[in-house]
CSV table of C-alpha atoms and ligand atoms in Angstrom, one decimal:
chain,number,residue,atom,x,y,z
A,1,UNK,CA,4.4,85.7,34.9
A,2,UNK,CA,0.6,84.3,33.6
A,3,UNK,CA,1.6,85.2,30.4
A,4,UNK,CA,5.6,84.0,30.3
A,5,UNK,CA,3.5,80.2,31.4
A,6,UNK,CA,1.1,80.5,28.8
A,7,UNK,CA,4.1,81.0,26.6
A,8,UNK,CA,6.1,79.1,27.9
A,9,UNK,CA,3.5,75.9,27.5
A,10,UNK,CA,2.3,77.4,23.7
A,11,UNK,CA,6.5,76.7,22.9
A,12,UNK,CA,6.0,73.7,24.8
A,13,UNK,CA,3.0,72.6,22.2
A,14,UNK,CA,4.6,73.9,19.5
A,15,UNK,CA,8.0,71.4,20.3
A,16,UNK,CA,5.5,68.1,21.0
A,17,UNK,CA,3.9,69.0,17.4
A,18,UNK,CA,7.1,69.2,15.7
A,19,UNK,CA,8.3,66.3,17.6
A,20,UNK,CA,5.5,64.3,16.5
A,21,UNK,CA,6.0,64.6,12.5
A,22,UNK,CA,8.7,62.5,12.2
A,23,UNK,CA,6.5,59.8,13.8
A,24,UNK,CA,3.6,60.7,11.5
A,25,UNK,CA,5.5,60.8,8.4
A,26,UNK,CA,7.1,57.4,9.4
A,27,UNK,CA,3.0,56.3,10.1
A,28,UNK,CA,1.7,57.4,6.7
A,29,UNK,CA,5.5,55.7,4.9
A,30,UNK,CA,4.6,52.3,7.0
A,31,UNK,CA,1.2,51.9,5.3
A,32,UNK,CA,3.2,52.5,1.9
A,33,UNK,CA,2.0,51.9,-1.5
A,34,UNK,CA,-1.1,49.5,-0.7
A,35,UNK,CA,-0.2,46.1,-2.0
A,36,UNK,CA,-2.8,44.7,-4.4
A,37,UNK,CA,-3.1,40.6,-3.6
A,38,UNK,CA,-5.4,40.1,-6.7
A,39,UNK,CA,-5.5,41.6,-10.5
A,40,UNK,CA,-8.8,41.2,-12.4
A,41,UNK,CA,-8.4,42.2,-16.0
A,42,UNK,CA,-11.1,41.8,-18.2
A,43,UNK,CA,-13.0,39.3,-16.4
A,44,UNK,CA,-16.7,38.0,-17.4
A,45,UNK,CA,-18.2,34.5,-16.8
A,46,UNK,CA,-20.6,32.9,-19.2
A,47,UNK,CA,-23.2,30.1,-18.8
A,48,UNK,CA,-23.4,28.7,-22.6
A,49,UNK,CA,-24.6,31.7,-24.1
A,50,UNK,CA,-25.3,33.5,-21.4
A,51,UNK,CA,-23.2,36.2,-20.3
A,52,UNK,CA,-23.7,36.1,-15.9
A,53,UNK,CA,-21.0,39.0,-15.9
A,54,UNK,CA,-18.3,41.1,-18.0
A,55,UNK,CA,-15.5,44.0,-18.1
A,56,UNK,CA,-14.7,43.2,-14.6
A,57,UNK,CA,-11.0,45.1,-14.1
A,58,UNK,CA,-9.6,46.2,-10.1
A,59,UNK,CA,-7.2,45.1,-7.7
A,60,UNK,CA,-7.7,43.7,-4.8
A,61,UNK,CA,-6.0,45.4,-2.1
A,62,UNK,CA,-3.8,43.0,0.7
A,63,UNK,CA,-4.7,43.4,4.1
A,64,UNK,CA,-8.3,45.3,3.0
A,65,UNK,CA,-11.5,44.5,2.9
A,66,UNK,CA,-13.6,44.7,-0.6
A,67,UNK,CA,-17.0,44.8,-0.8
A,68,UNK,CA,-18.9,44.2,-4.0
A,69,UNK,CA,-23.0,46.3,-4.3
A,70,UNK,CA,-24.9,45.8,-6.5
A,71,UNK,CA,-29.3,44.7,-7.8
A,72,UNK,CA,-29.9,41.1,-7.5
A,73,UNK,CA,-28.6,39.3,-10.8
A,74,UNK,CA,-25.5,41.6,-11.4
A,75,UNK,CA,-23.7,38.8,-11.3
A,76,UNK,CA,-22.0,39.5,-8.0
A,77,UNK,CA,-22.1,35.7,-6.7
A,78,UNK,CA,-21.1,34.8,-9.8
A,79,UNK,CA,-18.2,37.0,-9.9
A,80,UNK,CA,-17.6,36.0,-6.2
A,81,UNK,CA,-17.4,32.7,-7.2
A,82,UNK,CA,-14.9,32.3,-9.9
A,83,UNK,CA,-12.2,34.0,-8.1
A,84,UNK,CA,-11.5,30.2,-6.4
A,85,UNK,CA,-12.8,27.8,-9.9
A,86,UNK,CA,-16.0,27.2,-8.5
A,87,UNK,CA,-18.1,27.1,-11.7
A,88,UNK,CA,-15.2,24.8,-12.8
A,89,UNK,CA,-17.6,21.7,-12.5
A,90,UNK,CA,-20.4,23.5,-14.1
A,91,UNK,CA,-21.3,22.6,-17.1
A,92,UNK,CA,-20.9,25.4,-19.9
A,93,UNK,CA,-19.6,27.5,-17.4
A,94,UNK,CA,-17.2,30.0,-18.7
A,95,UNK,CA,-14.9,32.2,-16.8
A,96,UNK,CA,-12.1,34.8,-19.4
A,97,UNK,CA,-9.6,37.5,-19.3
A,98,UNK,CA,-7.5,37.6,-16.8
A,99,UNK,CA,-7.5,36.2,-12.7
A,100,UNK,CA,-4.4,36.4,-10.7
A,101,UNK,CA,-3.0,35.4,-7.4
A,102,UNK,CA,0.2,37.5,-6.5
A,103,UNK,CA,1.3,36.7,-10.0
A,104,UNK,CA,0.3,33.1,-10.5
A,105,UNK,CA,-3.0,33.2,-12.7
A,106,UNK,CA,-5.1,31.2,-11.0
A,107,UNK,CA,-6.7,30.2,-14.9
A,108,UNK,CA,-3.5,29.5,-16.1
A,109,UNK,CA,-1.2,29.5,-14.2
A,110,UNK,CA,-1.4,25.3,-13.3
A,111,UNK,CA,-1.2,25.8,-9.4
A,112,UNK,CA,-3.7,22.7,-8.5
A,113,UNK,CA,-7.9,23.9,-7.2
A,114,UNK,CA,-7.2,22.1,-3.9
A,115,UNK,CA,-4.0,24.4,-3.3
A,116,UNK,CA,-6.1,27.6,-4.8
A,117,UNK,CA,-9.0,26.6,-2.1
A,118,UNK,CA,-7.1,26.8,0.6
A,119,UNK,CA,-5.4,29.9,-0.3
A,120,UNK,CA,-8.4,31.3,-0.8
A,121,UNK,CA,-11.3,30.5,1.6
A,122,UNK,CA,-15.0,30.8,1.1
A,123,UNK,CA,-17.9,31.9,3.3
A,124,UNK,CA,-21.3,31.2,2.1
A,125,UNK,CA,-25.0,33.0,2.7
A,126,UNK,CA,-26.2,30.0,4.6
A,127,UNK,CA,-23.9,28.5,7.3
A,128,UNK,CA,-22.7,25.1,6.1
A,129,UNK,CA,-20.8,23.1,9.2
A,130,UNK,CA,-21.0,19.6,8.2
A,131,UNK,CA,-24.0,19.5,11.0
A,132,UNK,CA,-23.3,16.0,12.8
A,133,UNK,CA,-19.4,16.9,13.3
A,134,UNK,CA,-18.0,17.9,16.0
A,135,UNK,CA,-17.5,21.3,16.2
A,136,UNK,CA,-13.2,20.9,16.6
A,137,UNK,CA,-13.2,18.4,13.7
A,138,UNK,CA,-15.5,21.5,11.5
A,139,UNK,CA,-12.4,23.6,12.2
A,140,UNK,CA,-10.0,20.6,11.6
A,141,UNK,CA,-12.0,19.6,8.7
A,142,UNK,CA,-9.9,21.8,6.2
A,143,UNK,CA,-6.1,20.5,7.7
A,144,UNK,CA,-7.2,16.4,8.3
A,145,UNK,CA,-8.0,17.7,4.1
A,146,UNK,CA,-4.7,18.5,3.9
A,147,UNK,CA,-3.2,15.7,5.0
A,148,UNK,CA,-2.0,17.2,8.5
A,149,UNK,CA,-2.3,14.3,11.5
A,150,UNK,CA,-0.2,15.7,14.2
A,151,UNK,CA,-2.8,16.6,17.3
A,152,UNK,CA,-0.8,19.3,18.7
A,153,UNK,CA,-0.6,21.2,15.7
A,154,UNK,CA,-4.8,20.6,14.3
A,155,UNK,CA,-5.3,21.4,18.6
A,156,UNK,CA,-3.1,24.4,18.0
A,157,UNK,CA,-4.9,25.1,15.3
A,158,UNK,CA,-8.0,25.4,16.5
A,159,UNK,CA,-7.9,27.2,19.3
A,160,UNK,CA,-6.2,29.7,17.0
A,161,UNK,CA,-8.6,29.5,14.3
A,162,UNK,CA,-11.5,29.2,16.7
A,163,UNK,CA,-10.4,32.8,18.8
A,164,UNK,CA,-10.2,33.9,15.5
A,165,UNK,CA,-13.2,33.9,14.9
A,166,UNK,CA,-14.7,34.4,17.8
A,167,UNK,CA,-15.9,31.6,19.0
A,168,UNK,CA,-13.7,30.6,21.1
A,169,UNK,CA,-15.5,31.8,24.5
A,170,UNK,CA,-18.4,30.7,23.4
A,171,UNK,CA,-17.5,26.4,22.8
A,172,UNK,CA,-13.6,25.9,24.4
A,173,UNK,CA,-15.9,23.5,27.0
A,174,UNK,CA,-18.5,21.6,24.1
A,175,UNK,CA,-16.2,21.3,21.8
A,176,UNK,CA,-16.7,17.8,20.9
A,177,UNK,CA,-20.5,18.7,20.0
A,178,UNK,CA,-21.7,18.2,17.0
A,179,UNK,CA,-21.6,21.9,15.3
A,180,UNK,CA,-24.9,22.0,14.0
A,181,UNK,CA,-26.3,22.1,17.8
A,182,UNK,CA,-25.1,26.1,17.5
A,183,UNK,CA,-26.8,28.9,17.1
A,184,UNK,CA,-27.5,30.3,13.3
A,185,UNK,CA,-24.6,33.2,13.4
A,186,UNK,CA,-22.7,30.4,15.3
A,187,UNK,CA,-22.7,28.3,13.5
A,188,UNK,CA,-21.4,30.7,10.6
A,189,UNK,CA,-18.5,32.2,13.0
A,190,UNK,CA,-17.6,28.1,12.6
A,191,UNK,CA,-17.7,28.6,8.9
A,192,UNK,CA,-15.2,30.9,9.3
A,193,UNK,CA,-13.2,29.7,12.0
A,194,UNK,CA,-12.8,26.4,9.4
A,195,UNK,CA,-12.1,28.3,6.4
A,196,UNK,CA,-9.0,30.4,8.4
A,197,UNK,CA,-7.7,27.2,10.0
A,198,UNK,CA,-5.8,26.7,6.6
A,199,UNK,CA,-5.0,29.4,6.8
A,200,UNK,CA,-6.0,31.2,3.3
A,201,UNK,CA,-4.4,34.9,2.5
A,202,UNK,CA,-8.0,35.6,0.7
A,203,UNK,CA,-11.6,34.7,2.1
A,204,UNK,CA,-14.3,35.2,0.2
A,205,UNK,CA,-18.1,36.0,1.1
A,206,UNK,CA,-20.9,36.0,0.2
A,207,UNK,CA,-23.5,37.4,2.1
A,208,UNK,CA,-22.0,36.1,4.8
A,209,UNK,CA,-24.8,38.0,7.3
A,210,UNK,CA,-28.3,37.8,5.1
A,211,UNK,CA,-29.7,34.9,7.1
A,212,UNK,CA,-28.3,36.4,10.3
A,213,UNK,CA,-30.5,38.5,12.6
A,214,UNK,CA,-28.6,41.7,13.6
A,215,UNK,CA,-26.4,40.9,16.9
A,216,UNK,CA,-25.3,38.0,14.8
A,217,UNK,CA,-24.5,40.4,12.2
A,218,UNK,CA,-23.2,43.2,14.3
A,219,UNK,CA,-20.2,40.3,16.1
A,220,UNK,CA,-19.5,39.4,12.7
A,221,UNK,CA,-18.8,43.1,11.4
A,222,UNK,CA,-16.6,43.4,14.0
A,223,UNK,CA,-15.2,40.6,13.2
A,224,UNK,CA,-14.1,42.0,9.5
A,225,UNK,CA,-11.8,44.4,10.8
A,226,UNK,CA,-9.7,42.5,13.2
A,227,UNK,CA,-10.0,39.3,10.9
A,228,UNK,CA,-8.8,41.8,7.7
A,229,UNK,CA,-4.8,42.0,10.0
A,230,UNK,CA,-4.6,38.4,8.7
A,231,UNK,CA,-6.6,37.6,5.5
A,232,UNK,CA,-7.7,39.6,3.1
A,233,UNK,CA,-11.4,40.0,2.5
A,234,UNK,CA,-13.6,40.2,-0.1
A,235,UNK,CA,-17.1,40.4,0.3
A,236,UNK,CA,-21.3,40.0,-1.2
A,237,UNK,CA,-23.4,42.3,0.2
A,238,UNK,CA,-27.1,43.7,-0.2
A,239,UNK,CA,-26.9,45.7,3.3
A,240,UNK,CA,-25.0,48.8,1.9
A,241,UNK,CA,-25.1,50.0,5.3
A,242,UNK,CA,-23.2,47.3,6.2
A,243,UNK,CA,-20.7,47.4,2.5
A,244,UNK,CA,-19.7,51.2,4.1
A,245,UNK,CA,-19.2,50.4,7.8
A,246,UNK,CA,-16.7,47.3,6.9
A,247,UNK,CA,-15.0,47.7,3.5
A,248,UNK,CA,-12.5,50.2,2.2
A,249,UNK,CA,-12.9,49.4,-1.4
A,250,UNK,CA,-15.7,49.2,-3.1
A,251,UNK,CA,-17.0,47.4,-6.5
A,252,UNK,CA,-20.4,48.6,-7.8
A,253,UNK,CA,-22.0,46.2,-10.0
A,254,UNK,CA,-25.3,46.6,-12.6
A,255,UNK,CA,-27.3,44.8,-15.2
A,256,UNK,CA,-26.5,46.6,-18.9
A,257,UNK,CA,-28.7,46.4,-21.7
A,258,UNK,CA,-27.4,43.2,-23.0
A,259,UNK,CA,-28.9,41.9,-18.9
A,260,UNK,CA,-24.9,40.7,-18.2
A,261,UNK,CA,-23.8,42.5,-15.2
A,262,UNK,CA,-20.5,44.7,-15.3
A,263,UNK,CA,-18.5,47.0,-13.8
A,264,UNK,CA,-19.3,50.4,-13.2
A,265,UNK,CA,-16.9,51.9,-11.2
A,266,UNK,CA,-14.2,50.8,-7.9
A,267,UNK,CA,-12.7,52.4,-6.1
A,268,UNK,CA,-12.9,53.6,-2.4
A,269,UNK,CA,-15.8,53.0,-0.5
A,270,UNK,CA,-15.6,56.2,0.6
A,271,UNK,CA,-15.3,57.5,-2.3
A,272,UNK,CA,-17.7,55.3,-3.7
A,273,UNK,CA,-20.4,56.6,-0.8
A,274,UNK,CA,-19.7,60.3,-1.1
A,275,UNK,CA,-18.3,61.3,-4.3
A,276,UNK,CA,-19.1,59.1,-7.0
A,277,UNK,CA,-17.5,58.7,-10.7
A,278,UNK,CA,-20.6,57.4,-12.4
A,279,UNK,CA,-24.1,58.7,-11.5
A,280,UNK,CA,-25.1,54.8,-12.3
A,281,UNK,CA,-23.4,54.6,-8.9
A,282,UNK,CA,-25.0,57.6,-7.4
A,283,UNK,CA,-27.8,56.5,-8.8
A,284,UNK,CA,-28.5,53.1,-6.7
A,285,UNK,CA,-26.6,54.5,-3.2
A,286,UNK,CA,-29.5,56.0,-3.2
A,287,UNK,CA,-31.8,53.9,-3.5
A,288,UNK,CA,-32.7,55.0,-7.0
A,289,UNK,CA,-33.2,51.6,-7.7
A,290,UNK,CA,-32.4,48.2,-7.6
B,301,LIG,N1,-25.2,27.9,-13.4
B,301,LIG,C1,-25.7,28.9,-13.6
B,301,LIG,N2,-26.4,28.8,-15.4
B,301,LIG,C2,-26.9,29.1,-16.1
B,301,LIG,N3,-27.1,31.0,-15.5
B,301,LIG,C3,-26.7,31.2,-14.4
B,301,LIG,C4,-25.6,30.7,-13.5
B,301,LIG,N4,-25.7,30.8,-12.2
B,301,LIG,C5,-25.6,31.8,-11.9
B,301,LIG,N5,-26.7,32.3,-13.3
B,301,LIG,C6,-26.9,33.4,-13.6
B,301,LIG,O1,-26.7,34.7,-14.0
B,301,LIG,C7,-26.9,36.3,-13.3
B,301,LIG,C8,-25.9,36.8,-12.0
B,301,LIG,O2,-26.3,35.6,-11.4
B,301,LIG,P1,-25.7,36.3,-9.7
B,301,LIG,O3,-26.3,34.8,-8.6
B,301,LIG,O4,-24.1,36.1,-9.7
B,301,LIG,O5,-26.1,37.3,-8.9
B,301,LIG,P2,-26.1,38.1,-7.5
B,301,LIG,O6,-25.4,39.6,-8.1
B,301,LIG,O7,-25.0,37.1,-7.0
B,301,LIG,O8,-27.5,38.7,-7.2
B,301,LIG,P3,-28.0,38.2,-5.9
B,301,LIG,O9,-28.2,39.5,-5.3
B,301,LIG,O10,-29.7,38.1,-6.3
B,301,LIG,O11,-27.8,37.0,-4.9
B,301,LIG,C9,-28.2,35.9,-13.4
B,301,LIG,O12,-28.6,36.4,-14.0
B,301,LIG,C10,-28.3,34.4,-13.1
B,301,LIG,O13,-29.6,33.4,-13.4
B,302,LIG,MG1,-25.6,36.2,-5.5
């Protein structure tokens, strides 16, 4: 009797396992081949005669978090800023190679920089809300800049973006208060909400938590896994544990003998942190330099 029951149980389990195979296949198929949203090919940034970063080629996966790590001076910020043309106004700065966003060359494809920066938002190292502007107006600023006037649309976008930045509950009753009155961590989430309000496809973040305390850092790290469902994230971080925790893919840069930053390795974060192809990556990960 007992044996039969066990036999029944075993065959039930086998049947359940067999039943679940199609859904497993479906789940794998759902992920499909990874789509890339941005491609960098032989990208270099020079300031006059100084090469800050060179030989950078990798694809940025859509709805993934890509981290850029490397020692100070290896060109992480310089490279990140090239991705939404922030060097355009720097005298002597030149970006070569190609950077494409959904097959449009962002430098030579005729896309206006204002449109580009709506599609690729940026969050900086130090929270930089407009300090005297209200929380509401901070978030609304990008929409107003883009000419949106309808109050209901702006109201919705403000609420939606503050919710996506996990700040709504803390500020919904004080939307008219100046952005500068928030704590540092809240200000950084306000900046994230401000960037999200124009519905960018990519969000660039340059060490977004380096000026924050551990609790605020944790908040922002937690946020990233939910944010990547709506926006592709590229984050520069000095904190290797953070890169390991939050990113799916990772680019490792290092200064070459000529003092120019170069891409040493790009791979999934798991590979970079467990089985890197280049010995220099392993040395850096293990804290042997930098
Ligand atoms: N506007 C500029 N003019 C000249 N050189 C610059 C300019 N901006 C950056 N650089 C140089 O480019 C190199 C890379 O700097 P970058 O700020 O990108 O490094 P980083 O990897 O972000 O460093 P950190 O980790 O310290 O932030 C440095 O040598 C820096 O001095
Ligand atoms: Mg930097």
